[in-house]
């Protein structure tokens, strides 16, 4: 079936991005993997390529486009090469929507030009130790000072992607207690300067996968946050978070589909080159059947991911549809990548092969952005169950 989601401009961007990845990422990726993060200066290269400004209004230095299709191509091309762009994904996919939706004109003038240039890298801090997906249970607090000039932030966050390199972090904190009727009430969002006194980065977490993505614990001890850095209105943070979850879940779904597609490519190349019992592994019927089944699943996941992309660009992607896309694509990727690793035999377990890294990187897709179980709950509720 002919794919219709991308046009000539998108494909020209794909060619440019593919060449950039081959020149700037692939040769040094093993170094990033060993270091556990991409170097901070790499993000300036992404900025020079224009990746951080695609969806930023022109007046703030961006291209002024309203589409996620260029992000989709980034997912496909990084997966195809068996690499990632470190923790930069959270900068655009997660942080930017909040700035565009909530920032005042004054805040946009302060934040967005530095966002586009990578002078300031952004992250978002929601999850806390012991709360997991239960965001309404967060304990971090932000209390308004007596003179009304700043908030005093106290608490801790964990699993914060991009948390080591971040210059600003959108921190979710309680500005008032939950009510008996609504435990989600009382959460607010703040654009916190990481150079603030009392702000500290704890451990850089040692993860199973996504080794080049810096993920950290954060701590706040009497951090003063100017009232000018409150995003949106007080106590409405939970609803702001809910409004952006469909785009976040689409990103996870599309990334998972792209990983599955890449896994089939890696396996297809490997079985054609690997000789066993005097013939290429690709000549055995089981190999053909396994790859054919994987390709069929990838085709289905591509259709789901593309449909969700079109709906997202049109502003029509519902929470239930996003949950469905995430659930389906991440589960497909889990099955496909596992089967493709199996076709590599023992070499599939070696990190020098991209399939091994892909296997580890993919596992978190069924956890973050809401677990598969949460996705099922959302879908079931939408079904009236």
mmCIF file of C-alpha atoms in Angstrom:
data_model
loop_
_atom_site.group_PDB
_atom_site.id
_atom_site.type_symbol
_atom_site.label_atom_id
_atom_site.label_comp_id
_atom_site.label_asym_id
_atom_site.label_seq_id
_atom_site.Cartn_x
_atom_site.Cartn_y
_atom_site.Cartn_z
ATOM 1 C CA UNK A 1 0.000 0.000 0.000
ATOM 2 C CA UNK A 2 1.271 3.436 -0.913
ATOM 3 C CA UNK A 3 1.967 5.616 2.096
ATOM 4 C CA UNK A 4 0.440 9.100 1.871
ATOM 5 C CA UNK A 5 1.310 10.767 5.166
ATOM 6 C CA UNK A 6 4.516 12.469 3.902
ATOM 7 C CA UNK A 7 5.049 14.795 0.927
ATOM 8 C CA UNK A 8 8.128 15.894 -1.055
ATOM 9 C CA UNK A 9 9.195 18.445 1.567
ATOM 10 C CA UNK A 10 9.114 15.784 4.243
ATOM 11 C CA UNK A 11 11.169 13.399 2.129
ATOM 12 C CA UNK A 12 13.754 16.116 1.409
ATOM 13 C CA UNK A 13 14.020 16.654 5.156
ATOM 14 C CA UNK A 14 14.436 12.904 5.603
ATOM 15 C CA UNK A 15 17.404 12.856 3.210
ATOM 16 C CA UNK A 16 19.061 15.750 5.044
ATOM 17 C CA UNK A 17 18.473 14.146 8.428
ATOM 18 C CA UNK A 18 19.736 10.749 7.283
ATOM 19 C CA UNK A 19 22.974 12.325 6.037
ATOM 20 C CA UNK A 20 23.351 14.233 9.318
ATOM 21 C CA UNK A 21 22.909 11.064 11.369
ATOM 22 C CA UNK A 22 25.468 9.179 9.290
ATOM 23 C CA UNK A 23 28.000 12.002 9.622
ATOM 24 C CA UNK A 24 27.433 13.307 13.154
ATOM 25 C CA UNK A 25 25.934 10.476 15.214
ATOM 26 C CA UNK A 26 26.840 7.009 13.938
ATOM 27 C CA UNK A 27 30.648 7.489 14.140
ATOM 28 C CA UNK A 28 30.526 8.566 17.813
ATOM 29 C CA UNK A 29 27.497 6.680 19.078
ATOM 30 C CA UNK A 30 29.537 4.009 20.853
ATOM 31 C CA UNK A 31 31.216 6.780 22.857
ATOM 32 C CA UNK A 32 27.836 8.194 23.880
ATOM 33 C CA UNK A 33 26.654 4.725 24.815
ATOM 34 C CA UNK A 34 29.672 4.182 27.068
ATOM 35 C CA UNK A 35 29.327 7.633 28.638
ATOM 36 C CA UNK A 36 25.621 7.168 29.311
ATOM 37 C CA UNK A 37 24.608 10.396 27.599
ATOM 38 C CA UNK A 38 25.036 12.489 24.490
ATOM 39 C CA UNK A 39 27.348 15.490 24.912
ATOM 40 C CA UNK A 40 25.668 18.818 25.616
ATOM 41 C CA UNK A 41 27.269 20.433 22.546
ATOM 42 C CA UNK A 42 25.492 17.944 20.279
ATOM 43 C CA UNK A 43 22.219 19.735 20.980
ATOM 44 C CA UNK A 44 23.638 22.886 19.406
ATOM 45 C CA UNK A 45 24.143 20.874 16.213
ATOM 46 C CA UNK A 46 20.491 19.809 16.315
ATOM 47 C CA UNK A 47 19.539 23.458 16.786
ATOM 48 C CA UNK A 48 21.681 24.514 13.817
ATOM 49 C CA UNK A 49 19.890 21.885 11.747
ATOM 50 C CA UNK A 50 16.625 23.577 12.742
ATOM 51 C CA UNK A 51 15.116 20.643 14.622
ATOM 52 C CA UNK A 52 14.189 22.628 17.734
ATOM 53 C CA UNK A 53 12.361 25.409 15.899
ATOM 54 C CA UNK A 54 10.092 23.585 13.480
ATOM 55 C CA UNK A 55 6.944 24.144 15.570
ATOM 56 C CA UNK A 56 8.032 27.447 17.153
ATOM 57 C CA UNK A 57 6.449 30.678 15.808
ATOM 58 C CA UNK A 58 8.639 32.655 13.406
ATOM 59 C CA UNK A 59 8.720 35.707 15.679
ATOM 60 C CA UNK A 60 10.707 33.678 18.189
ATOM 61 C CA UNK A 61 13.165 32.236 15.683
ATOM 62 C CA UNK A 62 11.294 29.143 14.558
ATOM 63 C CA UNK A 63 9.807 27.917 11.284
ATOM 64 C CA UNK A 64 6.228 28.494 12.415
ATOM 65 C CA UNK A 65 4.894 25.121 11.277
ATOM 66 C CA UNK A 66 2.068 23.274 13.029
ATOM 67 C CA UNK A 67 2.825 19.645 12.355
ATOM 68 C CA UNK A 68 4.379 16.602 14.019
ATOM 69 C CA UNK A 69 5.419 15.000 10.731
ATOM 70 C CA UNK A 70 9.012 16.161 10.968
ATOM 71 C CA UNK A 71 9.205 14.643 14.450
ATOM 72 C CA UNK A 72 7.814 11.421 12.995
ATOM 73 C CA UNK A 73 10.614 11.343 10.432
ATOM 74 C CA UNK A 74 13.155 11.803 13.234
ATOM 75 C CA UNK A 75 11.723 8.738 14.977
ATOM 76 C CA UNK A 76 12.019 6.699 11.786
ATOM 77 C CA UNK A 77 15.510 7.825 10.857
ATOM 78 C CA UNK A 78 17.108 7.456 14.276
ATOM 79 C CA UNK A 79 15.584 3.990 14.646
ATOM 80 C CA UNK A 80 16.736 3.060 11.149
ATOM 81 C CA UNK A 81 20.310 3.944 12.088
ATOM 82 C CA UNK A 82 20.088 2.241 15.484
ATOM 83 C CA UNK A 83 20.767 5.481 17.385
ATOM 84 C CA UNK A 84 18.970 8.114 19.446
ATOM 85 C CA UNK A 85 19.438 11.847 19.892
ATOM 86 C CA UNK A 86 20.075 11.477 23.620
ATOM 87 C CA UNK A 87 17.578 13.229 25.862
ATOM 88 C CA UNK A 88 16.671 15.911 23.328
ATOM 89 C CA UNK A 89 13.307 14.376 22.452
ATOM 90 C CA UNK A 90 11.720 15.603 25.659
ATOM 91 C CA UNK A 91 12.818 19.147 24.751
ATOM 92 C CA UNK A 92 10.514 19.286 21.727
ATOM 93 C CA UNK A 93 7.861 16.611 22.174
ATOM 94 C CA UNK A 94 7.116 17.160 25.868
ATOM 95 C CA UNK A 95 8.219 20.635 26.911
ATOM 96 C CA UNK A 96 7.342 22.731 23.867
ATOM 97 C CA UNK A 97 3.581 22.041 23.858
ATOM 98 C CA UNK A 98 3.305 23.452 27.393
ATOM 99 C CA UNK A 99 5.217 26.595 26.441
ATOM 100 C CA UNK A 100 3.049 27.176 23.385
ATOM 101 C CA UNK A 101 -0.172 26.489 25.273
ATOM 102 C CA UNK A 102 0.511 28.201 28.596
ATOM 103 C CA UNK A 103 3.293 30.777 28.300
ATOM 104 C CA UNK A 104 2.358 34.454 28.257
ATOM 105 C CA UNK A 105 3.754 36.726 25.538
ATOM 106 C CA UNK A 106 6.385 37.929 27.974
ATOM 107 C CA UNK A 107 7.371 34.363 28.849
ATOM 108 C CA UNK A 108 7.555 33.331 25.203
ATOM 109 C CA UNK A 109 9.943 36.206 24.504
ATOM 110 C CA UNK A 110 12.162 35.004 27.353
ATOM 111 C CA UNK A 111 11.938 31.272 26.746
ATOM 112 C CA UNK A 112 11.473 30.451 23.067
ATOM 113 C CA UNK A 113 14.494 32.057 21.343
ATOM 114 C CA UNK A 114 16.812 30.231 23.767
ATOM 115 C CA UNK A 115 14.733 27.071 23.276
ATOM 116 C CA UNK A 116 15.256 27.186 19.505
ATOM 117 C CA UNK A 117 19.000 27.849 19.750
ATOM 118 C CA UNK A 118 19.593 25.173 22.441
ATOM 119 C CA UNK A 119 20.985 27.865 24.736
ATOM 120 C CA UNK A 120 18.411 26.502 27.159
ATOM 121 C CA UNK A 121 17.488 22.823 27.058
ATOM 122 C CA UNK A 122 14.173 21.900 28.698
ATOM 123 C CA UNK A 123 12.838 18.875 30.534
ATOM 124 C CA UNK A 124 9.642 18.147 32.452
ATOM 125 C CA UNK A 125 9.462 16.728 35.982
ATOM 126 C CA UNK A 126 6.265 14.910 36.875
ATOM 127 C CA UNK A 127 7.104 11.527 38.412
ATOM 128 C CA UNK A 128 8.055 11.246 42.076
ATOM 129 C CA UNK A 129 9.531 8.391 44.096
ATOM 130 C CA UNK A 130 6.660 6.207 45.253
ATOM 131 C CA UNK A 131 3.936 7.713 43.067
ATOM 132 C CA UNK A 132 4.625 6.373 39.570
ATOM 133 C CA UNK A 133 1.625 6.931 37.308
ATOM 134 C CA UNK A 134 -0.422 8.404 40.173
ATOM 135 C CA UNK A 135 0.351 12.055 39.441
ATOM 136 C CA UNK A 136 -2.423 13.224 41.764
ATOM 137 C CA UNK A 137 -0.423 11.726 44.612
ATOM 138 C CA UNK A 138 2.604 14.008 44.168
ATOM 139 C CA UNK A 139 4.098 15.525 47.322
ATOM 140 C CA UNK A 140 6.348 18.263 45.918
ATOM 141 C CA UNK A 141 5.056 21.661 47.085
ATOM 142 C CA UNK A 142 5.356 25.241 45.913
ATOM 143 C CA UNK A 143 4.226 27.799 48.487
ATOM 144 C CA UNK A 144 3.741 31.444 47.631
ATOM 145 C CA UNK A 145 5.960 33.774 49.657
ATOM 146 C CA UNK A 146 4.410 36.329 52.004
ATOM 147 C CA UNK A 147 5.377 39.210 49.719
ATOM 148 C CA UNK A 148 3.925 37.414 46.698
ATOM 149 C CA UNK A 149 7.098 37.683 44.577
ATOM 150 C CA UNK A 150 8.062 34.025 44.409
ATOM 151 C CA UNK A 151 7.149 30.450 45.270
ATOM 152 C CA UNK A 152 9.246 28.252 47.546
ATOM 153 C CA UNK A 153 9.688 24.820 45.970
ATOM 154 C CA UNK A 154 10.419 21.698 48.024
ATOM 155 C CA UNK A 155 10.364 18.041 47.055
ATOM 156 C CA UNK A 156 11.927 15.475 44.733
ATOM 157 C CA UNK A 157 11.386 13.978 41.292
ATOM 158 C CA UNK A 158 12.724 10.851 39.620
ATOM 159 C CA UNK A 159 13.034 9.298 36.137
ATOM 160 C CA UNK A 160 13.492 12.771 34.619
ATOM 161 C CA UNK A 161 14.656 12.377 31.027
ATOM 162 C CA UNK A 162 17.032 15.156 30.035
ATOM 163 C CA UNK A 163 17.418 16.030 33.702
ATOM 164 C CA UNK A 164 21.224 16.152 33.688
ATOM 165 C CA UNK A 165 21.619 18.610 30.804
ATOM 166 C CA UNK A 166 18.460 20.646 31.391
ATOM 167 C CA UNK A 167 18.724 24.402 31.872
ATOM 168 C CA UNK A 168 15.024 24.754 32.627
ATOM 169 C CA UNK A 169 12.594 22.156 33.917
ATOM 170 C CA UNK A 170 8.810 22.312 33.941
ATOM 171 C CA UNK A 171 8.179 21.160 37.503
ATOM 172 C CA UNK A 172 4.775 19.946 38.653
ATOM 173 C CA UNK A 173 4.109 20.848 42.275
ATOM 174 C CA UNK A 174 1.252 21.278 44.727
ATOM 175 C CA UNK A 175 0.239 24.869 45.364
ATOM 176 C CA UNK A 176 -2.779 23.828 47.420
ATOM 177 C CA UNK A 177 -4.159 20.687 48.997
ATOM 178 C CA UNK A 178 -6.451 18.366 47.050
ATOM 179 C CA UNK A 179 -10.153 18.610 47.774
ATOM 180 C CA UNK A 180 -12.385 15.809 48.969
ATOM 181 C CA UNK A 181 -14.185 15.913 45.627
ATOM 182 C CA UNK A 182 -11.085 16.121 43.437
ATOM 183 C CA UNK A 183 -7.640 14.881 44.523
ATOM 184 C CA UNK A 184 -6.204 16.191 41.247
ATOM 185 C CA UNK A 185 -6.902 19.784 42.251
ATOM 186 C CA UNK A 186 -4.045 21.953 43.497
ATOM 187 C CA UNK A 187 -1.204 21.093 41.087
ATOM 188 C CA UNK A 188 0.612 23.905 39.262
ATOM 189 C CA UNK A 189 3.404 24.061 36.673
ATOM 190 C CA UNK A 190 6.599 26.093 36.969
ATOM 191 C CA UNK A 191 9.441 26.821 34.548
ATOM 192 C CA UNK A 192 12.303 26.355 36.996
ATOM 193 C CA UNK A 193 15.815 27.625 36.292
ATOM 194 C CA UNK A 194 18.193 24.776 37.140
ATOM 195 C CA UNK A 195 20.830 27.256 38.324
ATOM 196 C CA UNK A 196 18.566 28.290 41.209
ATOM 197 C CA UNK A 197 19.933 27.907 44.726
ATOM 198 C CA UNK A 198 18.591 24.748 46.360
ATOM 199 C CA UNK A 199 18.050 22.969 43.033
ATOM 200 C CA UNK A 200 20.198 19.862 42.639
ATOM 201 C CA UNK A 201 20.627 16.950 40.265
ATOM 202 C CA UNK A 202 21.028 13.674 42.089
ATOM 203 C CA UNK A 203 21.994 10.373 40.557
ATOM 204 C CA UNK A 204 22.192 9.958 36.802
ATOM 205 C CA UNK A 205 20.137 6.789 36.687
ATOM 206 C CA UNK A 206 21.571 3.588 35.259
ATOM 207 C CA UNK A 207 18.828 2.290 32.970
ATOM 208 C CA UNK A 208 18.259 -0.978 31.156
ATOM 209 C CA UNK A 209 18.046 0.860 27.838
ATOM 210 C CA UNK A 210 18.120 4.370 26.330
ATOM 211 C CA UNK A 211 21.717 4.555 27.493
ATOM 212 C CA UNK A 212 22.493 7.787 25.639
ATOM 213 C CA UNK A 213 19.569 9.593 27.260
ATOM 214 C CA UNK A 214 20.469 11.371 30.492
ATOM 215 C CA UNK A 215 17.867 10.457 33.108
ATOM 216 C CA UNK A 216 18.173 11.812 36.615
ATOM 217 C CA UNK A 217 16.763 12.356 40.066
ATOM 218 C CA UNK A 218 16.053 15.968 41.016
ATOM 219 C CA UNK A 219 15.756 17.572 44.433
ATOM 220 C CA UNK A 220 14.395 20.966 45.507
ATOM 221 C CA UNK A 221 15.223 22.518 48.865
ATOM 222 C CA UNK A 222 13.657 25.950 49.375
ATOM 223 C CA UNK A 223 14.107 26.806 45.698
ATOM 224 C CA UNK A 224 12.821 30.307 44.956
ATOM 225 C CA UNK A 225 10.789 30.380 41.754
ATOM 226 C CA UNK A 226 9.733 33.876 40.597
ATOM 227 C CA UNK A 227 5.985 34.258 40.107
ATOM 228 C CA UNK A 228 6.854 35.223 36.518
ATOM 229 C CA UNK A 229 7.794 31.587 35.932
ATOM 230 C CA UNK A 230 4.384 30.120 36.792
ATOM 231 C CA UNK A 231 2.987 28.469 33.639
ATOM 232 C CA UNK A 232 -0.738 28.949 33.221
ATOM 233 C CA UNK A 233 -3.006 29.344 36.224
ATOM 234 C CA UNK A 234 -2.468 28.070 39.735
ATOM 235 C CA UNK A 235 -3.996 24.703 40.641
ATOM 236 C CA UNK A 236 -4.865 23.724 37.052
ATOM 237 C CA UNK A 237 -1.685 21.809 36.304
ATOM 238 C CA UNK A 238 -3.258 18.366 36.288
ATOM 239 C CA UNK A 239 -5.667 19.413 33.555
ATOM 240 C CA UNK A 240 -2.845 20.941 31.525
ATOM 241 C CA UNK A 241 -0.968 17.650 31.818
ATOM 242 C CA UNK A 242 -4.018 15.759 30.614
ATOM 243 C CA UNK A 243 -4.383 18.042 27.600
ATOM 244 C CA UNK A 244 -0.879 17.196 26.368
ATOM 245 C CA UNK A 245 -0.887 13.476 27.089
ATOM 246 C CA UNK A 246 -2.337 12.501 23.662
ATOM 247 C CA UNK A 247 0.630 14.066 21.840
ATOM 248 C CA UNK A 248 3.089 12.447 24.248
ATOM 249 C CA UNK A 249 1.466 9.047 23.772
ATOM 250 C CA UNK A 250 1.393 9.480 20.011
ATOM 251 C CA UNK A 251 5.162 10.095 20.157
ATOM 252 C CA UNK A 252 5.739 6.899 22.091
ATOM 253 C CA UNK A 253 3.488 4.962 19.708
ATOM 254 C CA UNK A 254 5.209 6.286 16.612
ATOM 255 C CA UNK A 255 8.651 5.741 18.082
ATOM 256 C CA UNK A 256 7.772 2.148 18.933
ATOM 257 C CA UNK A 257 6.477 1.480 15.417
ATOM 258 C CA UNK A 258 9.701 2.972 13.988
ATOM 259 C CA UNK A 259 11.769 0.676 16.220
ATOM 260 C CA UNK A 260 9.819 -2.364 15.057
ATOM 261 C CA UNK A 261 10.347 -1.388 11.436
ATOM 262 C CA UNK A 262 14.064 -0.957 12.063
ATOM 263 C CA UNK A 263 14.249 -4.341 13.807
ATOM 264 C CA UNK A 264 12.907 -6.095 10.714
ATOM 265 C CA UNK A 265 15.497 -4.270 8.594
ATOM 266 C CA UNK A 266 18.345 -5.300 10.918
ATOM 267 C CA UNK A 267 17.168 -8.915 11.006
ATOM 268 C CA UNK A 268 16.668 -9.097 7.252
ATOM 269 C CA UNK A 269 20.223 -7.884 6.658
ATOM 270 C CA UNK A 270 21.665 -10.240 9.256
ATOM 271 C CA UNK A 271 19.974 -13.441 8.059
ATOM 272 C CA UNK A 272 21.098 -12.786 4.501
ATOM 273 C CA UNK A 273 24.740 -12.482 5.565
ATOM 274 C CA UNK A 274 24.910 -15.125 8.313
ATOM 275 C CA UNK A 275 25.877 -18.603 7.102
ATOM 276 C CA UNK A 276 24.669 -21.637 9.084
ATOM 277 C CA UNK A 277 24.948 -25.276 7.922
ATOM 278 C CA UNK A 278 26.419 -24.061 4.671
ATOM 279 C CA UNK A 279 23.658 -21.650 3.684
ATOM 280 C CA UNK A 280 22.376 -18.190 4.674
ATOM 281 C CA UNK A 281 19.933 -18.182 7.581
ATOM 282 C CA UNK A 282 17.502 -16.405 5.230
ATOM 283 C CA UNK A 283 17.143 -19.624 3.205
ATOM 284 C CA UNK A 284 15.395 -21.509 5.994
ATOM 285 C CA UNK A 285 11.607 -21.578 5.903
ATOM 286 C CA UNK A 286 11.294 -20.638 9.560
ATOM 287 C CA UNK A 287 13.311 -17.465 8.959
ATOM 288 C CA UNK A 288 11.099 -16.469 6.056
ATOM 289 C CA UNK A 289 7.920 -17.130 8.008
ATOM 290 C CA UNK A 290 9.147 -15.246 11.075
ATOM 291 C CA UNK A 291 10.156 -12.171 9.106
ATOM 292 C CA UNK A 292 6.963 -12.268 7.047
ATOM 293 C CA UNK A 293 4.876 -12.312 10.228
ATOM 294 C CA UNK A 294 6.914 -9.455 11.674
ATOM 295 C CA UNK A 295 6.511 -7.420 8.484
ATOM 296 C CA UNK A 296 2.738 -7.881 8.594
ATOM 297 C CA UNK A 297 2.652 -6.575 12.167
ATOM 298 C CA UNK A 298 4.839 -3.599 11.239
ATOM 299 C CA UNK A 299 2.515 -2.766 8.330
ATOM 300 C CA UNK A 300 -0.434 -2.704 10.707
ATOM 301 C CA UNK A 301 1.446 -0.598 13.274
ATOM 302 C CA UNK A 302 2.483 1.855 10.554
ATOM 303 C CA UNK A 303 -1.146 2.350 9.564
ATOM 304 C CA UNK A 304 -2.173 2.964 13.181
ATOM 305 C CA UNK A 305 0.757 5.342 13.814
ATOM 306 C CA UNK A 306 0.097 7.292 10.608
ATOM 307 C CA UNK A 307 -3.621 7.598 11.345
ATOM 308 C CA UNK A 308 -2.846 8.918 14.821
ATOM 309 C CA UNK A 309 -0.335 11.373 13.323
ATOM 310 C CA UNK A 310 -2.912 12.773 10.914
ATOM 311 C CA UNK A 311 -5.453 13.090 13.728
ATOM 312 C CA UNK A 312 -2.907 14.822 15.967
ATOM 313 C CA UNK A 313 -2.006 17.350 13.267
ATOM 314 C CA UNK A 314 -5.697 18.018 12.723
ATOM 315 C CA UNK A 315 -6.221 18.584 16.461
ATOM 316 C CA UNK A 316 -8.593 15.620 16.596
ATOM 317 C CA UNK A 317 -6.615 12.922 18.427
ATOM 318 C CA UNK A 318 -8.663 11.947 21.481
ATOM 319 C CA UNK A 319 -7.159 10.556 24.711
ATOM 320 C CA UNK A 320 -8.698 7.145 24.004
ATOM 321 C CA UNK A 321 -7.386 7.074 20.430
ATOM 322 C CA UNK A 322 -3.912 8.047 21.620
ATOM 323 C CA UNK A 323 -4.060 5.334 24.290
ATOM 324 C CA UNK A 324 -5.148 2.790 21.691
ATOM 325 C CA UNK A 325 -2.310 3.747 19.339
ATOM 326 C CA UNK A 326 0.236 3.565 22.138
ATOM 327 C CA UNK A 327 -1.024 0.226 23.388
ATOM 328 C CA UNK A 328 -1.092 -1.362 19.937
ATOM 329 C CA UNK A 329 2.197 -0.009 18.600
ATOM 330 C CA UNK A 330 4.200 -0.690 21.748
ATOM 331 C CA UNK A 331 2.897 -4.239 22.040
ATOM 332 C CA UNK A 332 3.650 -4.877 18.357
ATOM 333 C CA UNK A 333 7.166 -3.522 18.798
ATOM 334 C CA UNK A 334 7.696 -5.762 21.819
ATOM 335 C CA UNK A 335 6.779 -8.873 19.836
ATOM 336 C CA UNK A 336 8.577 -7.940 16.628
ATOM 337 C CA UNK A 337 11.857 -6.854 18.207
ATOM 338 C CA UNK A 338 11.980 -9.986 20.336
ATOM 339 C CA UNK A 339 11.491 -12.228 17.303
ATOM 340 C CA UNK A 340 14.066 -10.302 15.273
ATOM 341 C CA UNK A 341 16.607 -10.616 18.077
ATOM 342 C CA UNK A 342 15.945 -14.379 18.140
ATOM 343 C CA UNK A 343 16.876 -14.563 14.462
ATOM 344 C CA UNK A 344 20.281 -13.089 15.326
ATOM 345 C CA UNK A 345 21.015 -15.993 17.665
ATOM 346 C CA UNK A 346 23.715 -15.332 20.238
ATOM 347 C CA UNK A 347 24.904 -12.232 18.428
ATOM 348 C CA UNK A 348 21.542 -10.625 19.089
ATOM 349 C CA UNK A 349 22.490 -10.530 22.768
ATOM 350 C CA UNK A 350 25.637 -8.491 22.090
ATOM 351 C CA UNK A 351 25.431 -4.712 22.453
ATOM 352 C CA UNK A 352 27.654 -4.249 19.402
ATOM 353 C CA UNK A 353 24.635 -5.255 17.341
ATOM 354 C CA UNK A 354 21.889 -2.613 17.057
ATOM 355 C CA UNK A 355 19.143 -5.185 17.638
ATOM 356 C CA UNK A 356 20.361 -5.714 21.228
ATOM 357 C CA UNK A 357 20.268 -1.991 21.991
ATOM 358 C CA UNK A 358 16.905 -1.708 20.304
ATOM 359 C CA UNK A 359 15.539 -4.527 22.457
ATOM 360 C CA UNK A 360 16.588 -2.712 25.637
ATOM 361 C CA UNK A 361 15.495 0.739 24.415
ATOM 362 C CA UNK A 362 12.056 -0.489 23.419
ATOM 363 C CA UNK A 363 11.126 -2.029 26.763
ATOM 364 C CA UNK A 364 10.270 1.265 28.445
ATOM 365 C CA UNK A 365 7.666 2.137 25.810
ATOM 366 C CA UNK A 366 5.094 0.007 27.619
ATOM 367 C CA UNK A 367 5.837 1.811 30.889
ATOM 368 C CA UNK A 368 6.398 5.538 30.467
ATOM 369 C CA UNK A 369 3.724 7.929 29.275
ATOM 370 C CA UNK A 370 1.310 5.621 31.080
ATOM 371 C CA UNK A 371 1.686 1.857 31.333
ATOM 372 C CA UNK A 372 -0.101 -0.560 29.008
ATOM 373 C CA UNK A 373 -2.483 -1.277 31.883
ATOM 374 C CA UNK A 374 -3.336 2.427 32.156
ATOM 375 C CA UNK A 375 -3.907 2.550 28.389
ATOM 376 C CA UNK A 376 -6.359 -0.354 28.670
ATOM 377 C CA UNK A 377 -8.210 1.438 31.452
ATOM 378 C CA UNK A 378 -8.567 4.580 29.333
ATOM 379 C CA UNK A 379 -9.814 2.618 26.352
ATOM 380 C CA UNK A 380 -12.253 0.601 28.458
ATOM 381 C CA UNK A 381 -13.660 3.775 30.039
ATOM 382 C CA UNK A 382 -14.158 5.266 26.579
ATOM 383 C CA UNK A 383 -16.068 2.100 25.661
ATOM 384 C CA UNK A 384 -18.403 2.705 28.585
ATOM 385 C CA UNK A 385 -17.040 -0.213 30.570
#
